[in-house]
Amino acid sequence: MRELILNALRQEQYISGERLGKRLHISRTAVWKHINELRKDGYKISSSPQSGYSLIESTDRLLPEEIMTGLEARIMGRRILHYTEVTSTQDIAAEFARNGALEGTAVIAETQTKGRGRKGRGWVSPTEGGIYISIILRPNLKPFQIIQIPLIAGIAVCKAIQKATAVRPKIKWPNDILVEGKKVAGILTEISSEVDAVNYVVLGIGVNVNTDKSIMVKIQGGMANSLSGVCGKTISRVKLVQFFLNEFESAYTIFLVDGFHSLRRDWKKLNTTIGSEIIIRDGGEEIEGTAFDINEDGFLLLRTKNGEVKRIVSGDVLPGNRI
Ligand code: BTN
């Protein structure tokens, strides 16, 4: 019913409660109750005895009906579950996946109390301003190929940000999304698999979109940024999610058919790691060298000082100031 009311409000500039009720076969009181529910969800709807109801502004809450209106993707976001608060969207999505939810099911929350990042780190997830989304994937791949999924998700996040703003983000290997050298988005991939087959993957994306400056300065020792902070204006989170789902669906489809090699060029264009002298820190280990390429499997190729070539599977990239 909410969707029908919203559709009617989108089609007509003004519509009376009586006409809306007649059209949807409900009473005027029922219309009024639904309108109030929509207002609670952040829709700005005016009402006047002369002209009726009018939709002034849609909500920026990441409600399924908002995201699905105008969504081109057919698989990614085919089902969207929206929560006001969760521990982590990764937990909720994994539970849905265990219970058989289809590929493309997306779990979105307005805030997370235990948002998590790579390598056991947390992901600060304040209300209003961020995007916290986890998508269930069921690729017919071997477990070792899964490291390529966050790489292609990184391409999709960058393209979505480019479409929603004037900003040109860059990828720091493997999948930190940076703007002006500071992190605006992160990607976390969690997998359930047998030795040689994948059960499901939960792909989690966190984006600092309109997050308040006072919060941003406290994240990652001041090394995080929000898109609104860079652009100086509020960005539509709904549009950004739509762009991401569209871009990710295109990239994922190519990836499943042709493999990572057909997206490798896109990734290389967007990355900021290749060509730099870096230190890779993984657990207690550090390797220094010059990143000179990414291979067809998604491994970063590093040439050390003594000319040895290392294939890096995981780790954090730090500036190579000690070389
Ligand atoms: C990182 O850069 O360390 C990855 C951050 C991933 C954060 C997202 S927010 C949605 C999903 N739920 C989580 O708890 N984490 C991911």
Coordinates of C-alpha atoms in Angstrom, one line a residue, residues 14-319:
Y14 CA -1.7 17.3 -5.4
I15 CA -4.2 14.6 -4.6
S16 CA -7.0 14.7 -2.0
G17 CA -7.4 12.0 0.6
E18 CA -10.8 11.1 -0.8
R19 CA -9.5 10.6 -4.3
L20 CA -6.5 8.6 -3.1
G21 CA -8.7 6.4 -0.9
K22 CA -11.1 5.8 -3.8
R23 CA -8.3 4.9 -6.2
L24 CA -6.7 2.4 -3.7
H25 CA -10.1 1.2 -2.2
I26 CA -9.3 2.3 1.3
S27 CA -10.9 4.8 3.6
R28 CA -9.7 8.4 4.1
T29 CA -8.6 7.5 7.6
A30 CA -6.5 4.7 6.3
V31 CA -4.9 7.0 3.8
W32 CA -4.1 9.5 6.6
K33 CA -2.5 6.7 8.7
H34 CA -0.3 5.6 5.8
I35 CA 0.7 9.3 5.1
N36 CA 1.7 9.7 8.7
E37 CA 3.8 6.5 8.6
L38 CA 5.5 7.8 5.5
R39 CA 6.2 11.1 7.2
K40 CA 7.8 9.1 10.1
D41 CA 10.1 7.5 7.5
G42 CA 11.3 10.9 6.4
Y43 CA 9.0 11.7 3.5
K44 CA 8.0 15.4 3.5
I45 CA 4.3 15.4 2.6
S46 CA 2.3 18.6 2.8
S47 CA -1.5 18.5 3.3
S48 CA -4.1 21.2 2.8
P49 CA -7.9 21.0 3.0
Q50 CA -8.2 22.6 -0.4
S51 CA -5.8 20.7 -2.6
G52 CA -4.9 17.6 -0.6
Y53 CA -1.6 15.8 -0.2
S54 CA 1.6 16.7 -2.0
L55 CA 5.0 15.0 -1.9
I56 CA 7.5 17.8 -1.2
E57 CA 10.6 15.7 -0.8
S58 CA 11.5 12.0 -0.7
T59 CA 13.2 10.5 2.3
D60 CA 17.0 9.9 2.2
R61 CA 16.5 6.8 4.4
L62 CA 17.7 3.9 2.4
L63 CA 14.3 2.4 2.1
P64 CA 13.8 -0.5 -0.3
E65 CA 11.0 1.3 -2.3
E66 CA 13.2 4.3 -2.8
I67 CA 16.2 2.3 -4.0
M68 CA 14.1 0.1 -6.2
T69 CA 12.5 3.0 -7.9
G70 CA 14.7 3.6 -11.0
L71 CA 17.1 0.7 -10.2
E72 CA 18.4 -0.8 -13.4
A73 CA 20.1 -3.8 -11.8
R74 CA 18.0 -6.9 -12.0
I75 CA 19.9 -9.2 -9.7
M76 CA 21.8 -7.0 -7.3
G77 CA 19.2 -5.5 -4.9
R78 CA 16.4 -7.8 -6.3
R79 CA 15.4 -8.0 -2.6
I80 CA 16.4 -5.3 -0.1
L81 CA 16.1 -5.7 3.6
H82 CA 16.3 -2.4 5.5
Y83 CA 17.0 -2.0 9.2
T84 CA 17.3 1.1 11.4
E85 CA 20.0 -0.5 13.6
V86 CA 22.0 -3.8 13.5
T87 CA 25.2 -5.1 14.9
S88 CA 26.6 -5.6 11.5
T89 CA 24.9 -6.0 8.1
Q90 CA 27.4 -8.8 7.5
D91 CA 25.8 -10.8 10.3
I92 CA 22.3 -10.3 9.1
A93 CA 23.2 -11.1 5.5
A94 CA 25.1 -14.3 6.5
E95 CA 22.0 -15.5 8.4
F96 CA 19.8 -14.9 5.3
A97 CA 22.4 -16.6 3.2
R98 CA 22.4 -19.7 5.5
N99 CA 18.6 -19.8 5.1
G100 CA 18.9 -19.8 1.4
A101 CA 18.4 -16.1 0.3
L102 CA 19.1 -15.6 -3.4
E103 CA 22.1 -14.0 -4.9
G104 CA 21.8 -10.2 -5.0
T105 CA 19.8 -10.0 -1.7
A106 CA 21.0 -6.8 0.0
V107 CA 20.9 -5.9 3.7
I108 CA 21.1 -2.2 4.5
A109 CA 21.2 -0.5 7.9
E110 CA 21.0 3.2 8.9
T111 CA 23.6 2.4 11.7
Q112 CA 25.7 -0.5 12.9
T113 CA 26.7 -1.0 16.6
K114 CA 29.5 -3.5 15.7
G115 CA 30.4 -2.6 12.1
R116 CA 33.5 -4.5 11.1
G117 CA 36.4 -3.8 8.7
R118 CA 39.2 -5.9 7.3
K119 CA 41.6 -7.7 9.5
G120 CA 39.5 -7.6 12.7
R121 CA 39.2 -3.8 12.7
G122 CA 36.0 -2.0 13.4
W123 CA 34.0 0.2 11.0
V124 CA 32.5 3.3 12.6
S125 CA 28.9 3.5 11.5
P126 CA 27.1 6.5 12.7
T127 CA 23.4 7.2 11.9
E128 CA 22.6 9.6 9.1
G129 CA 25.2 10.0 6.6
G130 CA 26.8 6.6 5.9
I131 CA 25.9 3.7 3.6
Y132 CA 26.3 0.2 5.3
I133 CA 25.3 -2.5 2.9
S134 CA 26.0 -6.3 2.6
I135 CA 25.1 -8.3 -0.5
I136 CA 24.8 -12.0 -0.8
L137 CA 26.6 -13.6 -3.7
R138 CA 26.6 -17.2 -4.8
P139 CA 29.3 -17.4 -7.5
N140 CA 30.2 -20.6 -9.1
L141 CA 33.9 -20.1 -8.4
K142 CA 36.7 -21.8 -6.5
P143 CA 37.4 -20.3 -3.1
F144 CA 40.9 -18.9 -4.2
Q145 CA 39.1 -16.8 -6.9
I146 CA 37.1 -14.9 -4.3
I147 CA 39.9 -12.4 -3.6
Q148 CA 39.0 -11.0 -7.0
I149 CA 35.4 -10.0 -5.9
P150 CA 36.4 -7.1 -3.7
L151 CA 38.6 -5.8 -6.5
I152 CA 35.7 -5.6 -8.9
A153 CA 33.5 -4.2 -6.1
G154 CA 36.2 -1.4 -5.7
I155 CA 35.8 -0.5 -9.4
A156 CA 32.0 -0.4 -9.0
V157 CA 32.2 1.8 -5.9
C158 CA 34.5 4.2 -7.7
K159 CA 32.3 4.4 -10.7
A160 CA 29.2 4.9 -8.6
I161 CA 30.9 7.8 -6.6
Q162 CA 31.9 9.3 -10.0
K163 CA 28.3 9.2 -11.2
A164 CA 26.8 10.6 -7.9
T165 CA 29.4 13.4 -7.4
A166 CA 32.1 15.3 -9.3
V167 CA 34.7 13.4 -7.2
R168 CA 37.3 11.1 -8.9
P169 CA 38.1 8.4 -6.3
K170 CA 41.1 6.1 -6.4
I171 CA 41.7 2.6 -5.2
K172 CA 44.5 1.7 -2.8
W173 CA 45.2 -2.0 -3.1
P174 CA 43.3 -4.1 -2.3
N175 CA 40.2 -2.1 -1.9
D176 CA 40.3 1.1 0.1
I177 CA 38.6 3.8 -1.8
L178 CA 40.4 7.1 -1.3
V179 CA 39.5 10.7 -2.1
E180 CA 42.3 13.3 -1.8
G181 CA 44.4 10.6 -0.1
K182 CA 41.9 9.8 2.6
K183 CA 39.6 6.8 2.9
V184 CA 35.9 7.4 2.0
A185 CA 34.8 3.7 1.6
G186 CA 35.9 0.2 2.5
I187 CA 35.0 -3.2 1.3
L188 CA 34.9 -6.4 3.3
T189 CA 34.4 -9.9 1.8
E190 CA 33.4 -12.8 4.0
I191 CA 33.0 -16.3 2.6
S192 CA 31.5 -19.6 3.6
S193 CA 33.0 -22.4 1.6
E194 CA 34.0 -26.1 1.4
V195 CA 37.5 -27.0 0.4
D196 CA 36.8 -26.6 -3.3
A197 CA 33.4 -24.9 -3.5
V198 CA 31.9 -21.7 -2.4
N199 CA 28.6 -21.8 -0.4
Y200 CA 28.1 -18.0 -0.4
V201 CA 30.0 -14.7 -0.1
V202 CA 28.9 -11.7 1.8
L203 CA 30.2 -8.5 0.2
G204 CA 30.1 -5.6 2.6
I205 CA 30.5 -2.0 1.6
G206 CA 30.8 1.0 3.9
V207 CA 30.8 4.5 2.5
N208 CA 31.2 7.8 4.4
V209 CA 28.7 9.9 2.5
N210 CA 27.3 12.7 4.5
T211 CA 28.9 11.8 7.7
D212 CA 29.4 14.8 10.0
K213 CA 32.9 16.4 10.0
S214 CA 33.1 16.2 13.8
I215 CA 32.8 12.4 13.5
M216 CA 35.1 12.1 10.5
V217 CA 38.1 13.7 12.3
K218 CA 37.9 11.0 15.0
I219 CA 38.0 8.1 12.5
Q220 CA 41.3 6.4 11.4
G221 CA 43.4 9.1 13.1
G222 CA 42.0 11.8 10.8
M223 CA 42.8 9.7 7.7
A224 CA 39.1 9.2 6.7
N225 CA 37.0 11.6 4.6
S226 CA 33.3 11.9 3.7
L227 CA 32.0 12.6 0.3
S228 CA 30.0 15.6 1.5
G229 CA 33.1 16.9 3.2
V230 CA 34.9 16.8 -0.1
C231 CA 32.1 18.1 -2.3
G232 CA 30.8 20.7 0.2
K233 CA 27.2 19.5 -0.3
T234 CA 24.9 16.7 0.7
I235 CA 25.0 13.6 -1.6
S236 CA 21.9 11.5 -2.2
R237 CA 22.6 8.1 -0.5
V238 CA 19.7 6.5 -2.4
K239 CA 21.2 7.5 -5.7
L240 CA 24.7 6.3 -4.7
V241 CA 23.3 2.9 -3.7
Q242 CA 21.4 2.6 -7.0
F243 CA 24.5 3.5 -9.0
F244 CA 26.6 1.0 -7.0
L245 CA 24.1 -1.8 -7.5
N246 CA 24.0 -1.1 -11.3
E247 CA 27.7 -0.8 -11.7
F248 CA 28.4 -3.8 -9.5
E249 CA 25.9 -6.0 -11.5
S250 CA 27.6 -5.0 -14.8
A251 CA 31.1 -5.7 -13.5
Y252 CA 30.1 -9.0 -11.7
T253 CA 28.4 -10.3 -14.9
I254 CA 31.5 -9.6 -16.9
F255 CA 33.7 -11.2 -14.2
L256 CA 31.7 -14.4 -14.1
V257 CA 31.8 -14.8 -17.8
D258 CA 35.3 -13.6 -18.7
G259 CA 37.2 -13.6 -15.4
F260 CA 39.1 -10.8 -13.6
H261 CA 41.4 -10.2 -16.6
S262 CA 38.8 -8.3 -18.5
L263 CA 38.3 -5.9 -15.6
R264 CA 42.0 -5.6 -14.7
R265 CA 42.5 -2.6 -17.0
D266 CA 39.7 -0.7 -15.3
W267 CA 41.1 -1.5 -11.9
K268 CA 44.6 -0.4 -13.0
K269 CA 43.2 2.9 -14.2
L270 CA 41.6 3.6 -10.9
N271 CA 44.4 2.4 -8.6
T272 CA 46.9 4.5 -6.8
T273 CA 49.3 1.7 -5.6
I274 CA 51.0 0.6 -8.8
G275 CA 54.1 2.5 -9.4
S276 CA 54.6 3.4 -5.7
E277 CA 57.2 2.3 -3.3
I278 CA 55.4 0.6 -0.5
I279 CA 55.5 -1.6 2.5
I280 CA 53.1 -4.4 2.8
R281 CA 52.2 -5.3 6.3
D282 CA 50.4 -8.6 6.9
G283 CA 50.1 -9.7 10.5
G284 CA 53.6 -9.4 12.0
E285 CA 55.4 -9.4 8.6
E286 CA 56.5 -6.5 6.4
I287 CA 57.8 -6.6 2.9
E288 CA 59.2 -3.5 1.1
G289 CA 59.3 -2.9 -2.6
T290 CA 57.9 -1.2 -5.6
A291 CA 54.4 -2.3 -6.6
F292 CA 54.6 -2.7 -10.4
D293 CA 51.5 -4.6 -11.5
I294 CA 48.4 -6.6 -10.5
N295 CA 48.2 -10.0 -12.1
E296 CA 45.3 -11.9 -13.7
D297 CA 44.5 -13.5 -10.3
G298 CA 44.3 -10.2 -8.5
F299 CA 47.7 -10.5 -6.7
L300 CA 49.7 -7.4 -6.3
L301 CA 53.2 -7.8 -7.8
L302 CA 56.0 -6.2 -5.8
R303 CA 59.7 -5.9 -6.7
T304 CA 61.9 -5.9 -3.7
K305 CA 65.2 -4.0 -3.3
N306 CA 67.1 -7.1 -4.4
G307 CA 65.0 -7.5 -7.5
E308 CA 62.9 -10.4 -6.2
V309 CA 59.3 -10.4 -7.4
K310 CA 56.7 -11.2 -4.7
R311 CA 53.0 -12.0 -5.4
I312 CA 51.0 -10.4 -2.6
V313 CA 47.7 -11.9 -1.7
S314 CA 46.7 -9.8 1.4
G315 CA 47.9 -7.1 3.7
D316 CA 47.8 -3.4 4.3
V317 CA 49.7 -1.0 2.0
L318 CA 51.9 1.6 3.9
P319 CA 54.0 4.3 2.2

